Amino acid sequence: MEAFFSLGVMIAFMLLFHVGSVLSHFPTTLTLERAIPPSHQLQLAQLIARDRKRHGRLLQSSGGVVDFPVAGTFDPFLVGLYYTKVQLGSPPREFNVQIDTGSDVLWVSCSSCNGCPGTSGLQIQLNFFDPQSSSTASLVSCSDPRCSLGLTSADSVCSSQKNQCGYTFQYGDGSGTSGYYVADLLHLDTIVQGSVNTNSSSQIVFGCSTLQTGDLTKSDRAVDGIFGFGQQGMSVISQLASSGLTPRVFSHCLKGDSAGGGILVLGEIVEPNIVYSPLVQSQPHYNLNLQSISVNGQPLDVNPSVFATSSNKGTIVDTGTTLAYLTADAYDPLVNAITSSVLQPVRSILSKGNQCFIVTTSIAGIFPQVSFNFAGGASLVLNPQDYLIQQNSVGGAAVWCIGFQKIQGQTILGDLVLKDKIVVYDLAGQRIGWANYDCSMSVNVSTATNTGRSEYVNAGQLSGDTAPRPQPHKLIQMNMIAFLLHILMLGRFVLL
């Protein structure tokens, strides 16, 4: 009986450690091997040592998840943008930069900037980058191969007068910036197995702005610059991926409440409900193939050709846009379908050309569901709070307006419809995925490389998120441990 119990104890411990090892790193590649030698003799210390070696191999296969804090909100009456913090130079200096998937380059205001605001209504300290004050900074010449990365996409320019790589950007709102490129350290906060490492850094090329115009000069919502998350060669995403430091994928989950914030990681947020649609190839932006729009499941009577991608046409995913813009040929049919689908009497009004409604109850259940249907069978499902904006209140009633704006040519999906969703930009797979999600909760992030291994961690710690979301595989692990311990105790009592 004692020999039998000893073998049973050893088998239970083997199962216990192997279940913990496999489930804590799921998914991974399982290797078949003999767990217990023929003699049935194996010391517990040997098991622990072997598990530690395996854990070490898994950690070395990934540098962890790069996590950026997120602040701001989509609400145009509060902030109207989301921004993050980056640390540049030696010693590190902190800059608040807008999160923008509609452009490629990271740039910050330079110490010699003309027109740059000195204060911000966002209650943040504005800073200026000074290359002379960073011991690791260097200017990028026109002959530098890194400058040529932006020449084909017009993200960099060179003049015959001086051998200095520069840039000039003009944004859709009429604002603009110009300056020159600097190579310096970007300091990264990485998360591995729940622990934050603040000591990693990588040299990148970024812009030093010497001139700003338009809305960029206004101080009410001023930030230190723009963090372009595009896929062209000069983007930070492309630079880090080319160095093998991070995967060619990033994800965000932007909170839609008045407090704002959210999650922004270099890696793929993994969630079972995510649906993907392929990117339209050879486009400078994140273009998707929008095929139709439905209201309460009924397709709009709109010719699909109005959504086709061509010069200045197509559907773009852009966090740098506060609202959402719909091509003129589809705008009126959508607004009319929403208005006619309201389930109970509400007063319909026009406010500055926008279709609005005076509502005395919750908008949930009153307004229809809108679906943007993309190639690959992926639908972006919008509930009323995803396309309506509360403008003000009148006599106890709320005024809600349709947030979509009419535009010629392009359809632009901005923060209005991107908030409260996980959005994954898989550049390696040339696709974008999304799923409705509570962005105040933590997420699982994969940094899978070509080795096939994945590192799963809880991300968003730097964003001030709440307690981690329970993970199903961890619950299974704990139940298995409890079951095995129960067997051990039962065997002990039987022997006694």
Short mmCIF file of C-alpha atoms in Angstrom, two decimals:
data_model
loop_
_atom_site.label_atom_id
_atom_site.label_comp_id
_atom_site.label_asym_id
_atom_site.label_seq_id
_atom_site.Cartn_x
_atom_site.Cartn_y
_atom_site.Cartn_z
CA MET A 1 0.00 0.00 0.00
CA GLU A 2 2.81 2.44 0.84
CA ALA A 3 4.53 1.78 -2.50
CA PHE A 4 1.27 2.27 -4.31
CA PHE A 5 0.63 5.56 -2.48
CA SER A 6 4.18 6.75 -3.18
CA LEU A 7 3.68 6.14 -6.89
CA GLY A 8 0.29 7.83 -6.76
CA VAL A 9 1.76 10.88 -5.05
CA MET A 10 4.49 11.10 -7.67
CA ILE A 11 2.00 10.80 -10.55
CA ALA A 12 -0.22 13.45 -8.99
CA PHE A 13 2.73 15.82 -8.56
CA MET A 14 3.77 15.19 -12.15
CA LEU A 15 0.28 16.00 -13.39
CA LEU A 16 0.15 19.03 -11.15
CA PHE A 17 3.38 20.54 -12.47
CA HIS A 18 2.74 19.66 -16.10
CA VAL A 19 -0.80 21.06 -16.01
CA GLY A 20 0.52 24.27 -14.46
CA SER A 21 3.35 24.50 -16.97
CA VAL A 22 1.21 23.85 -20.05
CA LEU A 23 -1.79 25.94 -19.09
CA SER A 24 0.15 28.93 -17.83
CA HIS A 25 1.81 29.26 -21.25
CA PHE A 26 -1.10 28.15 -23.47
CA PRO A 27 -1.04 28.08 -26.44
CA THR A 28 2.37 26.53 -27.02
CA THR A 29 3.97 23.53 -28.73
CA LEU A 30 3.67 20.31 -26.71
CA THR A 31 6.61 17.89 -26.87
CA LEU A 32 5.98 14.22 -26.03
CA GLU A 33 8.47 12.82 -23.55
CA ARG A 34 8.53 10.24 -20.77
CA ALA A 35 7.34 12.06 -17.65
CA ILE A 36 8.30 9.34 -15.16
CA PRO A 37 11.34 7.11 -15.70
CA PRO A 38 10.81 3.32 -15.72
CA SER A 39 12.07 3.10 -12.14
CA HIS A 40 9.27 5.45 -11.03
CA GLN A 41 11.89 7.43 -9.10
CA LEU A 42 11.98 11.17 -9.70
CA GLN A 43 12.80 13.85 -7.17
CA LEU A 44 10.56 16.89 -6.80
CA ALA A 45 13.62 19.11 -7.12
CA GLN A 46 14.29 17.63 -10.54
CA LEU A 47 10.78 18.51 -11.67
CA ILE A 48 11.12 22.08 -10.47
CA ALA A 49 14.52 22.48 -12.10
CA ARG A 50 13.24 21.17 -15.42
CA ASP A 51 10.20 23.47 -15.31
CA ARG A 52 12.43 26.45 -14.57
CA LYS A 53 14.57 25.68 -17.60
CA ARG A 54 11.50 25.46 -19.77
CA HIS A 55 10.12 28.71 -18.40
CA GLY A 56 13.44 30.37 -19.12
CA ARG A 57 13.33 29.24 -22.74
CA LEU A 58 9.83 30.65 -23.13
CA LEU A 59 10.80 34.03 -21.69
CA GLN A 60 13.83 34.29 -23.94
CA SER A 61 11.67 33.72 -27.01
CA SER A 62 9.93 37.04 -26.48
CA GLY A 63 11.04 40.46 -25.33
CA GLY A 64 7.65 41.04 -23.72
CA VAL A 65 4.79 43.31 -24.62
CA VAL A 66 5.51 47.00 -25.18
CA ASP A 67 2.76 48.89 -23.37
CA PHE A 68 1.93 52.59 -23.76
CA PRO A 69 -0.30 54.52 -21.36
CA VAL A 70 -3.44 56.06 -22.88
CA ALA A 71 -5.18 59.31 -21.92
CA GLY A 72 -7.84 61.47 -23.52
CA THR A 73 -11.31 60.66 -24.81
CA PHE A 74 -13.22 60.73 -28.09
CA ASP A 75 -15.80 63.19 -26.70
CA PRO A 76 -15.44 66.32 -28.87
CA PHE A 77 -16.91 68.45 -26.09
CA LEU A 78 -14.14 67.35 -23.69
CA VAL A 79 -10.86 66.39 -25.38
CA GLY A 80 -11.63 64.96 -28.81
CA LEU A 81 -8.43 62.90 -29.06
CA TYR A 82 -6.48 60.07 -27.46
CA TYR A 83 -2.82 60.51 -26.61
CA THR A 84 0.04 58.60 -25.05
CA LYS A 85 3.43 59.33 -23.49
CA VAL A 86 6.81 58.58 -25.04
CA GLN A 87 10.27 59.06 -23.56
CA LEU A 88 13.02 60.20 -25.92
CA GLY A 89 16.72 60.97 -25.57
CA SER A 90 19.39 60.72 -22.87
CA PRO A 91 18.49 61.62 -20.25
CA PRO A 92 14.91 60.59 -21.12
CA ARG A 93 12.44 63.40 -21.66
CA GLU A 94 8.69 62.78 -21.68
CA PHE A 95 6.33 63.89 -24.43
CA ASN A 96 2.56 63.64 -24.82
CA VAL A 97 1.70 62.68 -28.40
CA GLN A 98 -1.58 62.00 -30.18
CA ILE A 99 -2.27 58.39 -31.21
CA ASP A 100 -2.75 58.53 -34.97
CA THR A 101 -3.16 55.49 -37.22
CA GLY A 102 -3.78 57.82 -40.17
CA SER A 103 -0.13 58.95 -40.46
CA ASP A 104 3.26 57.28 -40.26
CA VAL A 105 5.81 59.42 -38.47
CA LEU A 106 6.43 60.14 -34.80
CA TRP A 107 7.30 63.80 -34.36
CA VAL A 108 7.55 66.15 -31.37
CA SER A 109 7.94 69.90 -31.01
CA CYS A 110 11.55 71.02 -31.24
CA SER A 111 13.21 73.66 -29.07
CA SER A 112 13.49 75.96 -32.12
CA CYS A 113 9.83 75.53 -33.13
CA ASN A 114 7.95 78.45 -34.68
CA GLY A 115 4.23 78.49 -33.91
CA CYS A 116 4.29 75.67 -31.38
CA PRO A 117 1.91 76.27 -28.43
CA GLY A 118 3.53 76.70 -25.04
CA THR A 119 0.56 75.71 -22.90
CA SER A 120 -2.26 73.19 -23.18
CA GLY A 121 -5.89 73.21 -22.10
CA LEU A 122 -5.54 69.48 -21.43
CA GLN A 123 -3.74 70.28 -18.18
CA ILE A 124 -0.52 68.64 -19.34
CA GLN A 125 3.01 70.02 -19.34
CA LEU A 126 4.23 70.72 -22.88
CA ASN A 127 7.87 69.92 -23.58
CA PHE A 128 10.30 70.65 -26.40
CA PHE A 129 12.96 68.29 -27.67
CA ASP A 130 16.48 69.69 -27.86
CA PRO A 131 18.94 67.48 -29.79
CA GLN A 132 21.83 69.36 -28.22
CA SER A 133 20.70 68.28 -24.74
CA SER A 134 20.61 64.55 -25.53
CA SER A 135 23.90 62.70 -25.42
CA THR A 136 22.59 59.99 -27.77
CA ALA A 137 20.96 62.22 -30.43
CA SER A 138 22.26 62.53 -33.97
CA LEU A 139 20.92 64.22 -37.10
CA VAL A 140 19.84 62.11 -40.07
CA SER A 141 21.51 63.03 -43.35
CA CYS A 142 20.01 62.65 -46.81
CA SER A 143 22.54 59.93 -47.57
CA ASP A 144 21.43 57.93 -44.54
CA PRO A 145 19.52 54.77 -45.62
CA ARG A 146 16.92 55.53 -42.98
CA CYS A 147 16.04 58.75 -44.79
CA SER A 148 15.34 56.83 -47.99
CA LEU A 149 12.68 54.81 -46.13
CA GLY A 150 10.40 57.83 -46.28
CA LEU A 151 11.23 59.16 -49.72
CA THR A 152 8.89 56.83 -51.64
CA SER A 153 5.96 57.57 -49.31
CA ALA A 154 6.71 61.32 -49.11
CA ASP A 155 7.40 60.99 -45.38
CA SER A 156 10.84 62.53 -45.87
CA VAL A 157 12.30 65.21 -48.13
CA CYS A 158 15.78 66.35 -49.01
CA SER A 159 17.04 69.65 -50.38
CA SER A 160 20.10 70.27 -52.49
CA GLN A 161 21.16 73.14 -50.24
CA LYS A 162 21.93 70.99 -47.18
CA ASN A 163 22.42 67.31 -46.56
CA GLN A 164 19.74 67.02 -43.88
CA CYS A 165 16.75 64.70 -43.99
CA GLY A 166 13.55 66.64 -43.34
CA TYR A 167 9.79 66.40 -43.67
CA THR A 168 6.68 68.45 -44.41
CA PHE A 169 3.25 67.11 -43.47
CA GLN A 170 -0.17 68.51 -44.30
CA TYR A 171 -3.15 67.01 -42.45
CA GLY A 172 -6.76 66.75 -43.52
CA ASP A 173 -7.92 69.53 -41.19
CA GLY A 174 -5.60 72.02 -42.89
CA SER A 175 -2.94 72.03 -40.20
CA GLY A 176 0.66 71.24 -40.97
CA THR A 177 4.15 70.77 -39.63
CA SER A 178 7.68 70.66 -40.97
CA GLY A 179 11.08 69.95 -39.49
CA TYR A 180 13.98 67.54 -39.62
CA TYR A 181 14.71 63.99 -38.52
CA VAL A 182 16.68 62.96 -35.45
CA ALA A 183 17.96 59.53 -34.45
CA ASP A 184 17.78 58.93 -30.71
CA LEU A 185 16.64 56.47 -28.07
CA LEU A 186 12.98 55.60 -27.52
CA HIS A 187 12.57 54.19 -24.01
CA LEU A 188 10.10 51.30 -23.82
CA ASP A 189 8.04 49.90 -20.96
CA THR A 190 7.70 46.16 -21.50
CA ILE A 191 5.60 43.63 -19.60
CA VAL A 192 6.79 40.05 -19.12
CA GLN A 193 4.81 37.67 -16.90
CA GLY A 194 3.02 40.59 -15.27
CA SER A 195 6.20 42.48 -14.36
CA VAL A 196 7.01 45.88 -15.87
CA ASN A 197 10.53 46.45 -17.20
CA THR A 198 11.42 50.11 -17.68
CA ASN A 199 15.05 49.63 -18.72
CA SER A 200 14.70 48.72 -22.40
CA SER A 201 15.26 51.18 -25.24
CA SER A 202 15.84 51.27 -28.97
CA GLN A 203 17.23 53.84 -31.36
CA ILE A 204 14.60 55.18 -33.74
CA VAL A 205 14.26 58.02 -36.22
CA PHE A 206 11.63 60.64 -35.40
CA GLY A 207 10.74 64.15 -36.43
CA CYS A 208 11.76 67.36 -34.70
CA SER A 209 9.13 69.98 -35.55
CA THR A 210 10.39 73.51 -36.26
CA LEU A 211 7.15 74.88 -37.73
CA GLN A 212 3.46 74.27 -37.05
CA THR A 213 0.36 75.80 -38.63
CA GLY A 214 -3.41 75.61 -38.35
CA ASP A 215 -5.05 73.79 -35.44
CA LEU A 216 -1.66 72.53 -34.28
CA THR A 217 -0.90 76.04 -33.04
CA LYS A 218 -4.00 76.22 -30.81
CA SER A 219 -3.44 75.65 -27.12
CA ASP A 220 -6.89 74.39 -26.07
CA ARG A 221 -6.09 70.74 -26.94
CA ALA A 222 -2.38 71.01 -27.59
CA VAL A 223 -0.03 68.05 -27.22
CA ASP A 224 3.70 67.71 -27.87
CA GLY A 225 3.33 66.01 -31.23
CA ILE A 226 1.81 63.10 -33.12
CA PHE A 227 2.64 59.41 -32.90
CA GLY A 228 1.98 57.99 -36.37
CA PHE A 229 1.13 54.28 -36.25
CA GLY A 230 1.02 53.79 -40.02
CA GLN A 231 2.69 50.91 -41.84
CA GLN A 232 5.20 52.81 -44.01
CA GLY A 233 8.96 52.50 -43.49
CA MET A 234 9.39 55.60 -41.29
CA SER A 235 6.78 54.54 -38.73
CA VAL A 236 8.00 53.43 -35.30
CA ILE A 237 6.08 50.19 -35.76
CA SER A 238 8.05 49.39 -38.91
CA GLN A 239 11.37 50.48 -37.42
CA LEU A 240 11.04 48.33 -34.30
CA ALA A 241 9.77 45.34 -36.27
CA SER A 242 12.62 45.64 -38.77
CA SER A 243 15.06 45.47 -35.86
CA GLY A 244 13.37 42.29 -34.64
CA LEU A 245 12.41 43.92 -31.34
CA THR A 246 8.64 43.76 -31.71
CA PRO A 247 6.14 41.93 -33.93
CA ARG A 248 4.52 43.64 -36.91
CA VAL A 249 1.24 44.03 -35.09
CA PHE A 250 -0.21 46.48 -32.59
CA SER A 251 -3.55 46.81 -30.84
CA HIS A 252 -5.62 49.34 -28.97
CA CYS A 253 -8.77 49.46 -26.87
CA LEU A 254 -9.99 53.03 -26.34
CA LYS A 255 -12.43 53.70 -23.52
CA GLY A 256 -15.50 55.64 -24.60
CA ASP A 257 -16.63 57.10 -21.27
CA SER A 258 -15.92 60.66 -20.17
CA ALA A 259 -12.80 59.54 -18.25
CA GLY A 260 -11.32 58.05 -21.42
CA GLY A 261 -7.99 56.26 -21.49
CA GLY A 262 -7.55 52.67 -22.59
CA ILE A 263 -4.90 50.21 -23.75
CA LEU A 264 -2.23 50.51 -26.46
CA VAL A 265 0.25 47.67 -26.98
CA LEU A 266 2.73 46.46 -29.57
CA GLY A 267 1.43 42.92 -29.99
CA GLU A 268 -1.82 41.18 -30.84
CA ILE A 269 -4.67 41.36 -28.34
CA VAL A 270 -6.22 37.89 -28.31
CA GLU A 271 -9.99 37.70 -27.87
CA PRO A 272 -12.30 34.93 -29.20
CA ASN A 273 -14.87 37.34 -30.68
CA ILE A 274 -12.45 39.26 -32.91
CA VAL A 275 -13.35 39.26 -36.61
CA TYR A 276 -10.83 40.19 -39.31
CA SER A 277 -11.00 41.84 -42.70
CA PRO A 278 -8.06 42.01 -45.15
CA LEU A 279 -6.34 45.32 -45.84
CA VAL A 280 -6.57 46.75 -49.33
CA GLN A 281 -3.10 46.34 -50.79
CA SER A 282 -0.77 49.11 -52.00
CA GLN A 283 -2.51 51.87 -50.04
CA PRO A 284 -0.79 54.50 -47.87
CA HIS A 285 -3.43 54.19 -45.13
CA TYR A 286 -5.29 51.38 -43.38
CA ASN A 287 -7.89 50.86 -46.09
CA LEU A 288 -10.59 48.22 -45.77
CA ASN A 289 -13.01 46.97 -48.41
CA LEU A 290 -16.43 48.16 -47.18
CA GLN A 291 -19.12 46.30 -49.13
CA SER A 292 -22.42 47.42 -47.60
CA ILE A 293 -24.13 49.11 -44.65
CA SER A 294 -27.15 47.65 -42.85
CA VAL A 295 -29.62 49.21 -40.41
CA ASN A 296 -31.39 46.67 -38.21
CA GLY A 297 -30.19 44.00 -40.61
CA GLN A 298 -31.61 45.68 -43.71
CA PRO A 299 -29.00 46.70 -46.32
CA LEU A 300 -29.07 50.29 -47.53
CA ASP A 301 -29.95 50.79 -51.17
CA VAL A 302 -26.47 52.03 -52.05
CA ASN A 303 -24.35 50.98 -55.01
CA PRO A 304 -21.30 49.11 -53.61
CA SER A 305 -19.09 50.96 -56.08
CA VAL A 306 -19.31 54.11 -53.92
CA PHE A 307 -17.16 52.29 -51.34
CA ALA A 308 -14.49 51.13 -53.81
CA THR A 309 -10.90 52.08 -53.01
CA SER A 310 -9.19 54.32 -55.53
CA SER A 311 -7.52 57.72 -55.52
CA ASN A 312 -8.95 59.64 -52.52
CA LYS A 313 -11.70 57.05 -52.10
CA GLY A 314 -12.27 54.03 -49.93
CA THR A 315 -12.67 53.33 -46.21
CA ILE A 316 -9.88 54.29 -43.78
CA VAL A 317 -9.36 53.36 -40.12
CA ASP A 318 -7.96 56.47 -38.40
CA THR A 319 -7.62 57.13 -34.66
CA GLY A 320 -6.48 60.66 -35.49
CA THR A 321 -10.07 61.50 -36.52
CA THR A 322 -12.48 62.29 -33.69
CA LEU A 323 -15.80 61.57 -35.40
CA ALA A 324 -16.60 59.39 -38.43
CA TYR A 325 -17.10 60.49 -42.02
CA LEU A 326 -19.22 58.77 -44.64
CA THR A 327 -19.08 59.21 -48.39
CA ALA A 328 -21.91 61.48 -49.56
CA ASP A 329 -23.64 58.80 -51.65
CA ALA A 330 -24.22 56.68 -48.55
CA TYR A 331 -24.68 59.40 -45.92
CA ASP A 332 -28.28 60.42 -46.66
CA PRO A 333 -29.56 56.83 -47.01
CA LEU A 334 -27.97 55.96 -43.63
CA VAL A 335 -29.41 58.99 -41.82
CA ASN A 336 -32.86 58.38 -43.32
CA ALA A 337 -32.79 54.70 -42.35
CA ILE A 338 -31.78 55.50 -38.77
CA THR A 339 -34.47 58.18 -38.45
CA SER A 340 -37.24 55.94 -39.80
CA SER A 341 -36.18 53.05 -37.52
CA VAL A 342 -36.58 54.88 -34.21
CA LEU A 343 -38.99 52.72 -32.21
CA GLN A 344 -40.83 55.31 -30.14
CA PRO A 345 -41.78 58.93 -30.74
CA VAL A 346 -38.84 61.29 -30.37
CA ARG A 347 -38.60 64.81 -31.65
CA SER A 348 -36.37 65.06 -34.71
CA ILE A 349 -34.50 68.33 -35.21
CA LEU A 350 -31.65 69.71 -37.28
CA SER A 351 -28.76 71.36 -35.44
CA LYS A 352 -26.11 73.06 -37.56
CA GLY A 353 -26.89 70.70 -40.40
CA ASN A 354 -26.72 67.56 -38.25
CA GLN A 355 -29.65 65.22 -37.69
CA CYS A 356 -30.45 65.25 -33.98
CA PHE A 357 -33.14 63.86 -31.69
CA ILE A 358 -34.65 65.03 -28.41
CA VAL A 359 -34.88 61.96 -26.19
CA THR A 360 -36.40 61.68 -22.71
CA THR A 361 -35.27 58.10 -22.02
CA SER A 362 -32.23 55.94 -22.65
CA ILE A 363 -31.19 55.62 -26.29
CA ALA A 364 -30.68 51.86 -25.84
CA GLY A 365 -33.54 49.99 -27.45
CA ILE A 366 -34.88 53.10 -29.18
CA PHE A 367 -32.34 53.56 -31.95
CA PRO A 368 -31.39 50.83 -34.43
CA GLN A 369 -28.22 48.81 -34.73
CA VAL A 370 -25.97 49.76 -37.65
CA SER A 371 -23.57 47.31 -39.32
CA PHE A 372 -20.68 48.12 -41.64
CA ASN A 373 -20.06 44.95 -43.61
CA PHE A 374 -16.52 44.33 -44.90
CA ALA A 375 -14.74 41.84 -47.12
CA GLY A 376 -14.10 38.51 -45.48
CA GLY A 377 -17.50 38.48 -43.78
CA ALA A 378 -16.45 40.81 -40.93
CA SER A 379 -19.06 43.29 -39.69
CA LEU A 380 -18.42 46.33 -37.52
CA VAL A 381 -21.58 46.39 -35.41
CA LEU A 382 -22.49 49.81 -34.04
CA ASN A 383 -24.92 50.24 -31.18
CA PRO A 384 -26.60 53.65 -30.68
CA GLN A 385 -23.82 54.90 -28.38
CA ASP A 386 -21.33 54.10 -31.17
CA TYR A 387 -22.81 56.57 -33.67
CA LEU A 388 -24.77 59.07 -31.52
CA ILE A 389 -23.27 61.97 -29.56
CA GLN A 390 -25.06 63.75 -26.73
CA GLN A 391 -24.83 67.42 -27.60
CA ASN A 392 -26.71 69.01 -24.71
CA SER A 393 -29.90 68.85 -22.64
CA VAL A 394 -33.16 70.76 -23.04
CA GLY A 395 -35.67 70.81 -20.18
CA GLY A 396 -34.62 67.46 -18.80
CA ALA A 397 -34.44 65.85 -22.25
CA ALA A 398 -31.16 64.94 -23.94
CA VAL A 399 -30.23 66.05 -27.45
CA TRP A 400 -28.51 63.22 -29.32
CA CYS A 401 -27.01 63.80 -32.77
CA ILE A 402 -25.79 61.37 -35.40
CA GLY A 403 -22.00 61.58 -35.24
CA PHE A 404 -21.41 60.63 -38.87
CA GLN A 405 -20.50 63.56 -41.08
CA LYS A 406 -20.91 63.83 -44.85
CA ILE A 407 -17.73 63.86 -46.93
CA GLN A 408 -16.88 63.57 -50.58
CA GLY A 409 -15.08 60.40 -51.62
CA GLN A 410 -13.62 58.71 -48.57
CA THR A 411 -15.24 57.03 -45.58
CA ILE A 412 -13.18 57.57 -42.42
CA LEU A 413 -13.78 55.49 -39.30
CA GLY A 414 -12.59 57.65 -36.41
CA ASP A 415 -12.67 57.39 -32.63
CA LEU A 416 -16.47 57.66 -32.51
CA VAL A 417 -16.83 54.12 -33.88
CA LEU A 418 -13.44 52.71 -32.80
CA LYS A 419 -13.96 53.30 -29.07
CA ASP A 420 -15.09 50.50 -26.74
CA LYS A 421 -13.57 47.94 -29.08
CA ILE A 422 -10.42 45.91 -29.34
CA VAL A 423 -8.81 46.83 -32.66
CA VAL A 424 -5.87 44.76 -33.94
CA TYR A 425 -3.63 45.97 -36.79
CA ASP A 426 -1.92 42.84 -38.08
CA LEU A 427 0.62 44.26 -40.53
CA ALA A 428 2.33 40.90 -41.04
CA GLY A 429 -0.97 39.29 -41.98
CA GLN A 430 -2.23 42.43 -43.75
CA ARG A 431 -5.54 42.50 -41.92
CA ILE A 432 -7.42 44.45 -39.25
CA GLY A 433 -9.63 42.85 -36.61
CA TRP A 434 -12.05 44.14 -34.00
CA ALA A 435 -14.48 43.11 -31.29
CA ASN A 436 -16.73 44.99 -28.87
CA TYR A 437 -15.02 45.07 -25.47
CA ASP A 438 -15.00 46.77 -22.08
CA CYS A 439 -11.69 48.62 -22.36
CA SER A 440 -11.47 49.13 -18.60
CA MET A 441 -10.66 45.42 -18.32
CA SER A 442 -7.27 43.85 -18.93
CA VAL A 443 -6.46 41.89 -22.08
CA ASN A 444 -4.30 39.00 -23.23
CA VAL A 445 -1.57 39.92 -25.69
CA SER A 446 0.41 37.61 -27.94
CA THR A 447 3.86 38.58 -29.21
CA ALA A 448 4.14 35.50 -31.42
CA THR A 449 7.27 35.40 -33.58
CA ASN A 450 8.30 33.13 -36.41
CA THR A 451 9.29 30.56 -33.80
CA GLY A 452 5.61 29.87 -33.19
CA ARG A 453 5.86 30.66 -29.49
CA SER A 454 3.57 33.12 -27.77
CA GLU A 455 3.88 35.11 -24.58
CA TYR A 456 0.57 35.84 -22.91
CA VAL A 457 0.44 38.61 -20.33
CA ASN A 458 -2.05 40.94 -18.78
CA ALA A 459 -1.48 44.28 -20.47
CA GLY A 460 -2.61 47.79 -19.69
CA GLN A 461 -0.97 48.16 -16.28
CA LEU A 462 0.56 51.45 -17.38
CA SER A 463 -2.89 52.70 -18.37
CA GLY A 464 -4.31 52.57 -14.86
CA ASP A 465 -6.66 49.66 -15.56
CA THR A 466 -8.55 47.83 -12.86
CA ALA A 467 -8.14 44.27 -11.63
CA PRO A 468 -7.25 41.65 -14.23
CA ARG A 469 -10.06 39.82 -16.00
CA PRO A 470 -10.32 36.15 -14.93
CA GLN A 471 -8.75 33.91 -17.58
CA PRO A 472 -10.57 30.63 -18.39
CA HIS A 473 -7.38 28.56 -18.63
CA LYS A 474 -6.28 29.83 -15.21
CA LEU A 475 -9.63 28.77 -13.71
CA ILE A 476 -9.16 25.29 -15.21
CA GLN A 477 -5.65 25.18 -13.79
CA MET A 478 -6.83 26.05 -10.27
CA ASN A 479 -9.64 23.48 -10.41
CA MET A 480 -7.18 20.78 -11.52
CA ILE A 481 -4.80 21.68 -8.71
CA ALA A 482 -7.61 21.50 -6.15
CA PHE A 483 -8.67 18.12 -7.54
CA LEU A 484 -5.17 16.65 -7.35
CA LEU A 485 -4.61 17.97 -3.84
CA HIS A 486 -7.91 16.38 -2.84
CA ILE A 487 -6.67 13.00 -4.15
CA LEU A 488 -3.42 13.37 -2.23
CA MET A 489 -5.18 14.18 1.02
CA LEU A 490 -7.67 11.33 0.53
CA GLY A 491 -4.85 8.86 -0.05
CA ARG A 492 -3.12 10.11 3.10
CA PHE A 493 -6.26 9.59 5.17
CA VAL A 494 -6.76 6.08 3.74
CA LEU A 495 -3.25 5.11 4.76
CA LEU A 496 -3.80 6.47 8.22
#
